[in-house]
GROMACS .gro file of N, CA and C in nm:
model
  441
    1MET      N    1 -19.780   2.282   4.857
    1MET     CA    2 -19.818   2.158   4.848
    1MET      C    3 -19.979   2.117   4.866
    2LYS      N    4 -20.075   2.083   4.810
    2LYS     CA    5 -20.180   2.045   4.833
    2LYS      C    6 -20.211   1.909   4.870
    3ILE      N    7 -20.273   1.871   4.992
    3ILE     CA    8 -20.294   1.736   4.969
    3ILE      C    9 -20.434   1.726   4.891
    4SER      N   10 -20.440   1.607   4.829
    4SER     CA   11 -20.543   1.573   4.738
    4SER      C   12 -20.636   1.524   4.824
    5THR      N   13 -20.768   1.458   4.743
    5THR     CA   14 -20.873   1.357   4.847
    5THR      C   15 -20.829   1.233   4.881
    6ARG      N   16 -20.692   1.191   4.800
    6ARG     CA   17 -20.658   1.050   4.863
    6ARG      C   18 -20.588   1.100   4.981
    7GLY      N   19 -20.534   1.192   5.016
    7GLY     CA   20 -20.455   1.197   5.135
    7GLY      C   21 -20.572   1.238   5.259
    8GLN      N   22 -20.654   1.309   5.207
    8GLN     CA   23 -20.736   1.352   5.309
    8GLN      C   24 -20.836   1.214   5.370
    9TYR      N   25 -20.900   1.130   5.211
    9TYR     CA   26 -20.977   1.033   5.260
    9TYR      C   27 -20.895   0.919   5.339
   10GLY      N   28 -20.761   0.887   5.308
   10GLY     CA   29 -20.688   0.810   5.372
   10GLY      C   30 -20.673   0.820   5.535
   11SER      N   31 -20.664   0.943   5.522
   11SER     CA   32 -20.641   0.975   5.711
   11SER      C   33 -20.791   0.961   5.743
   12ARG      N   34 -20.917   0.994   5.699
   12ARG     CA   35 -20.994   0.985   5.765
   12ARG      C   36 -21.049   0.836   5.758
   13LEU      N   37 -20.987   0.738   5.653
   13LEU     CA   38 -21.031   0.605   5.659
   13LEU      C   39 -20.926   0.538   5.785
   14LEU      N   40 -20.814   0.556   5.792
   14LEU     CA   41 -20.730   0.516   5.935
   14LEU      C   42 -20.774   0.560   6.065
   15LEU      N   43 -20.839   0.702   6.065
   15LEU     CA   44 -20.894   0.743   6.183
   15LEU      C   45 -21.028   0.682   6.226
   16ASP      N   46 -21.123   0.661   6.115
   16ASP     CA   47 -21.245   0.582   6.129
   16ASP      C   48 -21.206   0.454   6.190
   17LEU      N   49 -21.092   0.404   6.137
   17LEU     CA   50 -21.076   0.241   6.158
   17LEU      C   51 -21.016   0.246   6.321
   18ALA      N   52 -20.954   0.323   6.326
   18ALA     CA   53 -20.863   0.335   6.480
   18ALA      C   54 -20.968   0.353   6.588
   19LEU      N   55 -21.088   0.422   6.545
   19LEU     CA   56 -21.227   0.447   6.630
   19LEU      C   57 -21.312   0.316   6.649
   20HIS      N   58 -21.267   0.236   6.550
   20HIS     CA   59 -21.395   0.144   6.539
   20HIS      C   60 -21.337  -0.016   6.549
   21GLN      N   61 -21.218  -0.018   6.537
   21GLN     CA   62 -21.176  -0.183   6.503
   21GLN      C   63 -21.169  -0.247   6.666
   22GLU      N   64 -21.211  -0.230   6.775
   22GLU     CA   65 -21.224  -0.285   6.890
   22GLU      C   66 -21.291  -0.380   6.894
   23GLY      N   67 -21.400  -0.415   6.833
   23GLY     CA   68 -21.447  -0.513   6.781
   23GLY      C   69 -21.417  -0.631   6.676
   24GLY      N   70 -21.279  -0.610   6.625
   24GLY     CA   71 -21.224  -0.682   6.513
   24GLY      C   72 -21.250  -0.609   6.379
   25PRO      N   73 -21.197  -0.678   6.258
   25PRO     CA   74 -21.218  -0.630   6.151
   25PRO      C   75 -21.341  -0.544   6.098
   26VAL      N   76 -21.281  -0.457   6.061
   26VAL     CA   77 -21.416  -0.340   6.001
   26VAL      C   78 -21.457  -0.335   5.874
   27LEU      N   79 -21.559  -0.339   5.832
   27LEU     CA   80 -21.596  -0.349   5.680
   27LEU      C   81 -21.561  -0.191   5.615
   28LEU      N   82 -21.518  -0.209   5.506
   28LEU     CA   83 -21.492  -0.104   5.412
   28LEU      C   84 -21.608  -0.011   5.415
   29ARG      N   85 -21.682  -0.073   5.389
   29ARG     CA   86 -21.849  -0.021   5.337
   29ARG      C   87 -21.891   0.054   5.465
   30ASP      N   88 -21.882  -0.010   5.566
   30ASP     CA   89 -21.925   0.067   5.672
   30ASP      C   90 -21.826   0.214   5.707
   31ILE      N   91 -21.710   0.215   5.717
   31ILE     CA   92 -21.620   0.340   5.699
   31ILE      C   93 -21.666   0.420   5.577
   32ALA      N   94 -21.691   0.369   5.473
   32ALA     CA   95 -21.747   0.450   5.360
   32ALA      C   96 -21.864   0.535   5.420
   33ALA      N   97 -21.982   0.443   5.438
   33ALA     CA   98 -22.112   0.509   5.499
   33ALA      C   99 -22.123   0.622   5.595
   34ARG      N  100 -22.004   0.573   5.728
   34ARG     CA  101 -21.981   0.680   5.829
   34ARG      C  102 -21.897   0.795   5.788
   35GLN      N  103 -21.799   0.791   5.698
   35GLN     CA  104 -21.743   0.934   5.682
   35GLN      C  105 -21.759   0.992   5.532
   36GLN      N  106 -21.875   0.936   5.475
   36GLN     CA  107 -21.956   0.974   5.334
   36GLN      C  108 -21.869   0.992   5.242
   37ILE      N  109 -21.784   0.928   5.249
   37ILE     CA  110 -21.682   0.864   5.099
   37ILE      C  111 -21.727   0.736   5.027
   38PRO      N  112 -21.719   0.768   4.887
   38PRO     CA  113 -21.772   0.697   4.783
   38PRO      C  114 -21.654   0.545   4.821
   39LEU      N  115 -21.742   0.439   4.852
   39LEU     CA  116 -21.696   0.299   4.864
   39LEU      C  117 -21.558   0.284   4.732
   40PRO      N  118 -21.598   0.263   4.614
   40PRO     CA  119 -21.521   0.256   4.533
   40PRO      C  120 -21.401   0.365   4.505
   41TYR      N  121 -21.390   0.463   4.553
   41TYR     CA  122 -21.263   0.531   4.620
   41TYR      C  123 -21.193   0.484   4.725
   42LEU      N  124 -21.266   0.439   4.830
   42LEU     CA  125 -21.179   0.393   4.980
   42LEU      C  126 -21.103   0.273   4.918
   43LYS      N  127 -21.166   0.192   4.804
   43LYS     CA  128 -21.107   0.085   4.746
   43LYS      C  129 -20.983   0.102   4.716
   44GLN      N  130 -20.960   0.229   4.658
   44GLN     CA  131 -20.827   0.223   4.559
   44GLN      C  132 -20.729   0.290   4.703
   45LEU      N  133 -20.761   0.300   4.813
   45LEU     CA  134 -20.682   0.325   4.898
   45LEU      C  135 -20.609   0.211   4.979
   46VAL      N  136 -20.665   0.141   4.996
   46VAL     CA  137 -20.670   0.032   5.078
   46VAL      C  138 -20.513  -0.035   5.017
   47ALA      N  139 -20.497  -0.080   4.899
   47ALA     CA  140 -20.417  -0.148   4.878
   47ALA      C  141 -20.260  -0.073   4.890
   48PRO      N  142 -20.242   0.044   4.877
   48PRO     CA  143 -20.124   0.102   4.911
   48PRO      C  144 -20.093   0.102   5.069
   49LEU      N  145 -20.193   0.119   5.114
   49LEU     CA  146 -20.189   0.109   5.274
   49LEU      C  147 -20.178  -0.011   5.334
   50VAL      N  148 -20.194  -0.123   5.251
   50VAL     CA  149 -20.180  -0.263   5.290
   50VAL      C  150 -20.023  -0.295   5.265
   51SER      N  151 -19.989  -0.250   5.153
   51SER     CA  152 -19.847  -0.273   5.090
   51SER      C  153 -19.751  -0.172   5.184
   52GLY      N  154 -19.799  -0.096   5.225
   52GLY     CA  155 -19.677   0.001   5.320
   52GLY      C  156 -19.706  -0.050   5.470
   53GLY      N  157 -19.759  -0.142   5.505
   53GLY     CA  158 -19.771  -0.212   5.638
   53GLY      C  159 -19.836  -0.122   5.710
   54ILE      N  160 -19.968  -0.034   5.699
   54ILE     CA  161 -20.026   0.021   5.781
   54ILE      C  162 -20.166  -0.026   5.808
   55LEU      N  163 -20.203  -0.122   5.681
   55LEU     CA  164 -20.338  -0.180   5.715
   55LEU      C  165 -20.330  -0.340   5.695
   56ARG      N  166 -20.425  -0.397   5.733
   56ARG     CA  167 -20.419  -0.545   5.720
   56ARG      C  168 -20.566  -0.605   5.680
   57SER      N  169 -20.580  -0.678   5.590
   57SER     CA  170 -20.721  -0.722   5.520
   57SER      C  171 -20.721  -0.854   5.533
   58THR      N  172 -20.856  -0.905   5.607
   58THR     CA  173 -20.877  -1.040   5.625
   58THR      C  174 -21.010  -1.049   5.555
   59ARG      N  175 -21.007  -1.194   5.500
   59ARG     CA  176 -21.103  -1.207   5.420
   59ARG      C  177 -21.250  -1.371   5.508
   60GLY      N  178 -21.327  -1.365   5.441
   60GLY     CA  179 -21.431  -1.426   5.526
   60GLY      C  180 -21.525  -1.366   5.567
   61VAL      N  181 -21.610  -1.450   5.634
   61VAL     CA  182 -21.763  -1.383   5.701
   61VAL      C  183 -21.715  -1.275   5.810
   62ARG      N  184 -21.590  -1.311   5.919
   62ARG     CA  185 -21.551  -1.201   5.979
   62ARG      C  186 -21.425  -1.121   5.938
   63GLY      N  187 -21.442  -1.102   5.786
   63GLY     CA  188 -21.329  -1.008   5.751
   63GLY      C  189 -21.354  -0.903   5.732
   64GLY      N  190 -21.246  -0.790   5.703
   64GLY     CA  191 -21.255  -0.665   5.719
   64GLY      C  192 -21.115  -0.601   5.714
   65LEU      N  193 -21.118  -0.493   5.729
   65LEU     CA  194 -20.977  -0.435   5.772
   65LEU      C  195 -20.958  -0.398   5.939
   66LEU      N  196 -20.838  -0.415   5.965
   66LEU     CA  197 -20.744  -0.358   6.049
   66LEU      C  198 -20.647  -0.293   6.053
   67LEU      N  199 -20.580  -0.224   6.152
   67LEU     CA  200 -20.463  -0.153   6.163
   67LEU      C  201 -20.377  -0.267   6.174
   68ALA      N  202 -20.247  -0.240   6.074
   68ALA     CA  203 -20.126  -0.346   6.117
   68ALA      C  204 -20.066  -0.302   6.203
   69LYS      N  205 -20.042  -0.178   6.262
   69LYS     CA  206 -19.992  -0.090   6.367
   69LYS      C  207 -20.053  -0.066   6.486
   70LEU      N  208 -19.994  -0.032   6.573
   70LEU     CA  209 -20.049   0.050   6.704
   70LEU      C  210 -20.095   0.190   6.652
   71PRO      N  211 -20.195   0.260   6.665
   71PRO     CA  212 -20.209   0.399   6.631
   71PRO      C  213 -20.065   0.495   6.661
   72GLU      N  214 -20.064   0.466   6.787
   72GLU     CA  215 -19.907   0.549   6.810
   72GLU      C  216 -19.806   0.529   6.733
   73GLN      N  217 -19.791   0.412   6.639
   73GLN     CA  218 -19.683   0.385   6.560
   73GLN      C  219 -19.703   0.434   6.400
   74ILE      N  220 -19.827   0.472   6.384
   74ILE     CA  221 -19.849   0.531   6.238
   74ILE      C  222 -19.843   0.680   6.258
   75ARG      N  223 -19.767   0.720   6.180
   75ARG     CA  224 -19.716   0.874   6.171
   75ARG      C  225 -19.818   0.909   6.051
   76LEU      N  226 -19.858   1.035   6.052
   76LEU     CA  227 -19.929   1.101   5.925
   76LEU      C  228 -19.831   1.110   5.814
   77ARG      N  229 -19.702   1.136   5.830
   77ARG     CA  230 -19.608   1.158   5.737
   77ARG      C  231 -19.612   1.026   5.650
   78GLU      N  232 -19.605   0.947   5.670
   78GLU     CA  233 -19.574   0.824   5.660
   78GLU      C  234 -19.704   0.782   5.558
   79VAL      N  235 -19.822   0.807   5.595
   79VAL     CA  236 -19.963   0.770   5.559
   79VAL      C  237 -19.979   0.893   5.404
   80ILE      N  238 -19.950   1.023   5.425
   80ILE     CA  239 -19.975   1.121   5.306
   80ILE      C  240 -19.842   1.029   5.210
   81GLN      N  241 -19.712   1.033   5.238
   81GLN     CA  242 -19.625   0.971   5.146
   81GLN      C  243 -19.676   0.849   5.063
   82LEU      N  244 -19.715   0.749   5.142
   82LEU     CA  245 -19.800   0.624   5.065
   82LEU      C  246 -19.899   0.658   4.970
   83LEU      N  247 -20.006   0.753   4.997
   83LEU     CA  248 -20.089   0.803   4.950
   83LEU      C  249 -20.070   0.894   4.819
   84GLU      N  250 -19.984   1.016   4.855
   84GLU     CA  251 -19.934   1.111   4.735
   84GLU      C  252 -19.860   1.091   4.717
   85GLY      N  253 -19.733   1.007   4.749
   85GLY     CA  254 -19.606   1.014   4.705
   85GLY      C  255 -19.510   1.136   4.760
   86PRO      N  256 -19.398   1.157   4.718
   86PRO     CA  257 -19.311   1.255   4.775
   86PRO      C  258 -19.359   1.390   4.848
   87ILE      N  259 -19.291   1.428   4.917
   87ILE     CA  260 -19.372   1.570   4.991
   87ILE      C  261 -19.267   1.677   4.916
   88ALA      N  262 -19.295   1.774   4.839
   88ALA     CA  263 -19.252   1.882   4.760
   88ALA      C  264 -19.325   1.955   4.730
   89PRO      N  265 -19.305   2.095   4.757
   89PRO     CA  266 -19.381   2.196   4.671
   89PRO      C  267 -19.367   2.250   4.549
   90VAL      N  268 -19.252   2.182   4.492
   90VAL     CA  269 -19.208   2.184   4.338
   90VAL      C  270 -19.107   2.059   4.335
   91GLU      N  271 -19.092   2.042   4.200
   91GLU     CA  272 -19.044   1.900   4.180
   91GLU      C  273 -18.895   1.918   4.183
   92CYS      N  274 -18.808   2.046   4.211
   92CYS     CA  275 -18.647   2.030   4.193
   92CYS      C  276 -18.632   1.991   4.341
   93VAL      N  277 -18.700   2.009   4.412
   93VAL     CA  278 -18.665   1.981   4.577
   93VAL      C  279 -18.641   1.838   4.597
   94ASN      N  280 -18.710   1.753   4.523
   94ASN     CA  281 -18.685   1.602   4.542
   94ASN      C  282 -18.580   1.565   4.453
   95ASP      N  283 -18.564   1.655   4.300
   95ASP     CA  284 -18.498   1.632   4.207
   95ASP      C  285 -18.417   1.714   4.101
   96PRO      N  286 -18.319   1.768   4.194
   96PRO     CA  287 -18.259   1.878   4.151
   96PRO      C  288 -18.200   1.867   3.995
   97ALA      N  289 -18.182   1.766   3.982
   97ALA     CA  290 -18.178   1.731   3.788
   97ALA      C  291 -18.277   1.787   3.699
   98VAL      N  292 -18.376   1.808   3.743
   98VAL     CA  293 -18.498   1.886   3.651
   98VAL      C  294 -18.460   2.003   3.617
   99CYS      N  295 -18.402   2.077   3.692
   99CYS     CA  296 -18.344   2.200   3.661
   99CYS      C  297 -18.217   2.239   3.666
  100GLY      N  298 -18.133   2.285   3.550
  100GLY     CA  299 -17.991   2.346   3.564
  100GLY      C  300 -17.972   2.442   3.679
  101ARG      N  301 -18.082   2.496   3.722
  101ARG     CA  302 -18.046   2.628   3.785
  101ARG      C  303 -18.063   2.567   3.952
  102SER      N  304 -18.101   2.452   3.991
  102SER     CA  305 -18.123   2.405   4.099
  102SER      C  306 -18.038   2.453   4.225
  103HIS      N  307 -17.875   2.432   4.186
  103HIS     CA  308 -17.793   2.461   4.280
  103HIS      C  309 -17.763   2.612   4.306
  104SER      N  310 -17.805   2.696   4.207
  104SER     CA  311 -17.787   2.820   4.235
  104SER      C  312 -17.906   2.933   4.240
  105CYS      N  313 -18.016   2.859   4.269
  105CYS     CA  314 -18.151   2.892   4.272
  105CYS      C  315 -18.178   2.944   4.437
  106ALA      N  316 -18.185   3.054   4.455
  106ALA     CA  317 -18.227   3.100   4.625
  106ALA      C  318 -18.382   3.051   4.665
  107PRO      N  319 -18.463   3.073   4.548
  107PRO     CA  320 -18.609   3.022   4.598
  107PRO      C  321 -18.629   2.880   4.625
  108ARG      N  322 -18.524   2.799   4.579
  108ARG     CA  323 -18.515   2.651   4.619
  108ARG      C  324 -18.489   2.670   4.740
  109ASP      N  325 -18.416   2.708   4.786
  109ASP     CA  326 -18.397   2.715   4.937
  109ASP      C  327 -18.502   2.704   5.015
  110VAL      N  328 -18.608   2.817   4.998
  110VAL     CA  329 -18.700   2.812   5.073
  110VAL      C  330 -18.799   2.705   5.052
  111TRP      N  331 -18.782   2.694   4.918
  111TRP     CA  332 -18.874   2.550   4.895
  111TRP      C  333 -18.859   2.423   4.955
  112ILE      N  334 -18.720   2.397   4.980
  112ILE     CA  335 -18.673   2.313   5.074
  112ILE      C  336 -18.704   2.334   5.214
  113GLU      N  337 -18.698   2.439   5.269
  113GLU     CA  338 -18.781   2.466   5.423
  113GLU      C  339 -18.896   2.466   5.401
  114LEU      N  340 -18.961   2.476   5.312
  114LEU     CA  341 -19.091   2.480   5.331
  114LEU      C  342 -19.133   2.286   5.333
  115LYS      N  343 -19.033   2.247   5.259
  115LYS     CA  344 -19.075   2.058   5.254
  115LYS      C  345 -19.052   2.023   5.390
  116GLU      N  346 -18.922   2.065   5.439
  116GLU     CA  347 -18.901   2.005   5.591
  116GLU      C  348 -19.015   2.060   5.699
  117ALA      N  349 -19.044   2.153   5.708
  117ALA     CA  350 -19.142   2.237   5.801
  117ALA      C  351 -19.288   2.102   5.777
  118ILE      N  352 -19.322   2.096   5.658
  118ILE     CA  353 -19.438   2.030   5.608
  118ILE      C  354 -19.428   1.875   5.698
  119GLU      N  355 -19.307   1.842   5.652
  119GLU     CA  356 -19.265   1.697   5.678
  119GLU      C  357 -19.248   1.667   5.830
  120GLY      N  358 -19.206   1.766   5.898
  120GLY     CA  359 -19.183   1.799   6.058
  120GLY      C  360 -19.323   1.784   6.127
  121VAL      N  361 -19.425   1.890   6.063
  121VAL     CA  362 -19.548   1.868   6.114
  121VAL      C  363 -19.614   1.730   6.090
  122LEU      N  364 -19.599   1.686   5.981
  122LEU     CA  365 -19.703   1.557   5.968
  122LEU      C  366 -19.608   1.454   6.016
  123GLU      N  367 -19.483   1.444   6.019
  123GLU     CA  368 -19.398   1.344   6.141
  123GLU      C  369 -19.424   1.348   6.258
  124ALA      N  370 -19.480   1.468   6.336
  124ALA     CA  371 -19.484   1.486   6.493
  124ALA      C  372 -19.639   1.398   6.541
  125ILE      N  373 -19.713   1.431   6.417
  125ILE     CA  374 -19.877   1.365   6.455
  125ILE      C  375 -19.881   1.196   6.383
  126THR      N  376 -19.934   1.165   6.514
  126THR     CA  377 -19.970   1.009   6.461
  126THR      C  378 -20.114   0.985   6.465
  127LEU      N  379 -20.169   0.862   6.438
  127LEU     CA  380 -20.265   0.822   6.449
  127LEU      C  381 -20.363   0.844   6.574
  128ARG      N  382 -20.276   0.783   6.671
  128ARG     CA  383 -20.333   0.839   6.811
  128ARG      C  384 -20.377   0.975   6.861
  129ASP      N  385 -20.269   1.070   6.802
  129ASP     CA  386 -20.323   1.185   6.810
  129ASP      C  387 -20.423   1.226   6.764
  130LEU      N  388 -20.455   1.197   6.613
  130LEU     CA  389 -20.575   1.199   6.547
  130LEU      C  390 -20.707   1.157   6.623
  131VAL      N  391 -20.670   1.054   6.679
  131VAL     CA  392 -20.793   0.989   6.746
  131VAL      C  393 -20.847   1.073   6.868
  132GLU      N  394 -20.688   1.120   6.963
  132GLU     CA  395 -20.743   1.232   7.037
  132GLU      C  396 -20.808   1.338   7.010
  133ARG      N  397 -20.760   1.406   6.909
  133ARG     CA  398 -20.818   1.495   6.871
  133ARG      C  399 -20.962   1.510   6.834
  134GLN      N  400 -21.023   1.401   6.781
  134GLN     CA  401 -21.143   1.360   6.740
  134GLN      C  402 -21.239   1.345   6.847
  135ARG      N  403 -21.195   1.278   6.959
  135ARG     CA  404 -21.288   1.257   7.052
  135ARG      C  405 -21.297   1.385   7.120
  136GLU      N  406 -21.209   1.467   7.121
  136GLU     CA  407 -21.238   1.576   7.192
  136GLU      C  408 -21.329   1.685   7.124
  137LYS      N  409 -21.335   1.658   6.964
  137LYS     CA  410 -21.426   1.743   6.905
  137LYS      C  411 -21.600   1.696   6.926
  138GLU      N  412 -21.608   1.549   6.991
  138GLU     CA  413 -21.716   1.499   7.007
  138GLU      C  414 -21.792   1.566   7.117
  139VAL      N  415 -21.855   1.627   7.136
  139VAL     CA  416 -21.944   1.689   7.230
  139VAL      C  417 -22.044   1.610   7.298
  140PRO      N  418 -22.063   1.588   7.383
  140PRO     CA  419 -22.193   1.505   7.429
  140PRO      C  420 -22.287   1.593   7.430
  141VAL      N  421 -22.412   1.551   7.392
  141VAL     CA  422 -22.562   1.620   7.329
  141VAL      C  423 -22.563   1.747   7.459
  142GLY      N  424 -22.586   1.676   7.570
  142GLY     CA  425 -22.614   1.768   7.660
  142GLY      C  426 -22.537   1.822   7.694
  143ALA      N  427 -22.413   1.844   7.655
  143ALA     CA  428 -22.290   1.956   7.705
  143ALA      C  429 -22.343   2.063   7.589
  144MET      N  430 -22.380   2.034   7.480
  144MET     CA  431 -22.411   2.161   7.386
  144MET      C  432 -22.532   2.259   7.449
  145TYR      N  433 -22.626   2.200   7.511
  145TYR     CA  434 -22.751   2.291   7.580
  145TYR      C  435 -22.703   2.309   7.703
  146ASN      N  436 -22.597   2.292   7.799
  146ASN     CA  437 -22.532   2.268   7.924
  146ASN      C  438 -22.670   2.234   8.022
  147ILE      N  439 -22.687   2.132   7.980
  147ILE     CA  440 -22.794   2.038   8.084
  147ILE      C  441 -22.723   1.973   8.168
   0.00000   0.00000   0.00000
C-alpha cells in the first residue's frame, strides 16, 4: 500500500494545526505556507476531515480550523482511512467477491497479515505522538553548533 499525497498532506495539516492552534483557529493559508503545500490541495482535504469529526471549521473574522478532538484522541489510522479509503494492499482483502480464488489463495493470507500490520502501526500512533516526534526533531539553533 502506498500512502498518496492526500494522506501525507493530511497528516502534515493536522500536525501543523496541533502545533499552532493554542491561540485559537488557524488559517488554512498559514498552514499551506508553513507546510509548503498548495492551498487549493489543502482545501480538498478539509471536508472529509470535518465530516469525519477530526476538524472543526469556524467562519468570520476570527475563523479558521481547529481540531475537533484532543490530539491524543486522533489516531493516524482514522486520518488515513478518511483521506485514502480502506487500507488494503490488494482489493480482495477487503472484498473477497472480486476474485473467485479468494478463499483458496495462500498469498491473500499474507496480504491480510500485511493489512493488519499496517493498521496496527497506524492505530498505535496518535496526533499527540506526532507532535512529540516533531518537537524532538526541532533542534535549537545553539545545539547544532554546541554553543
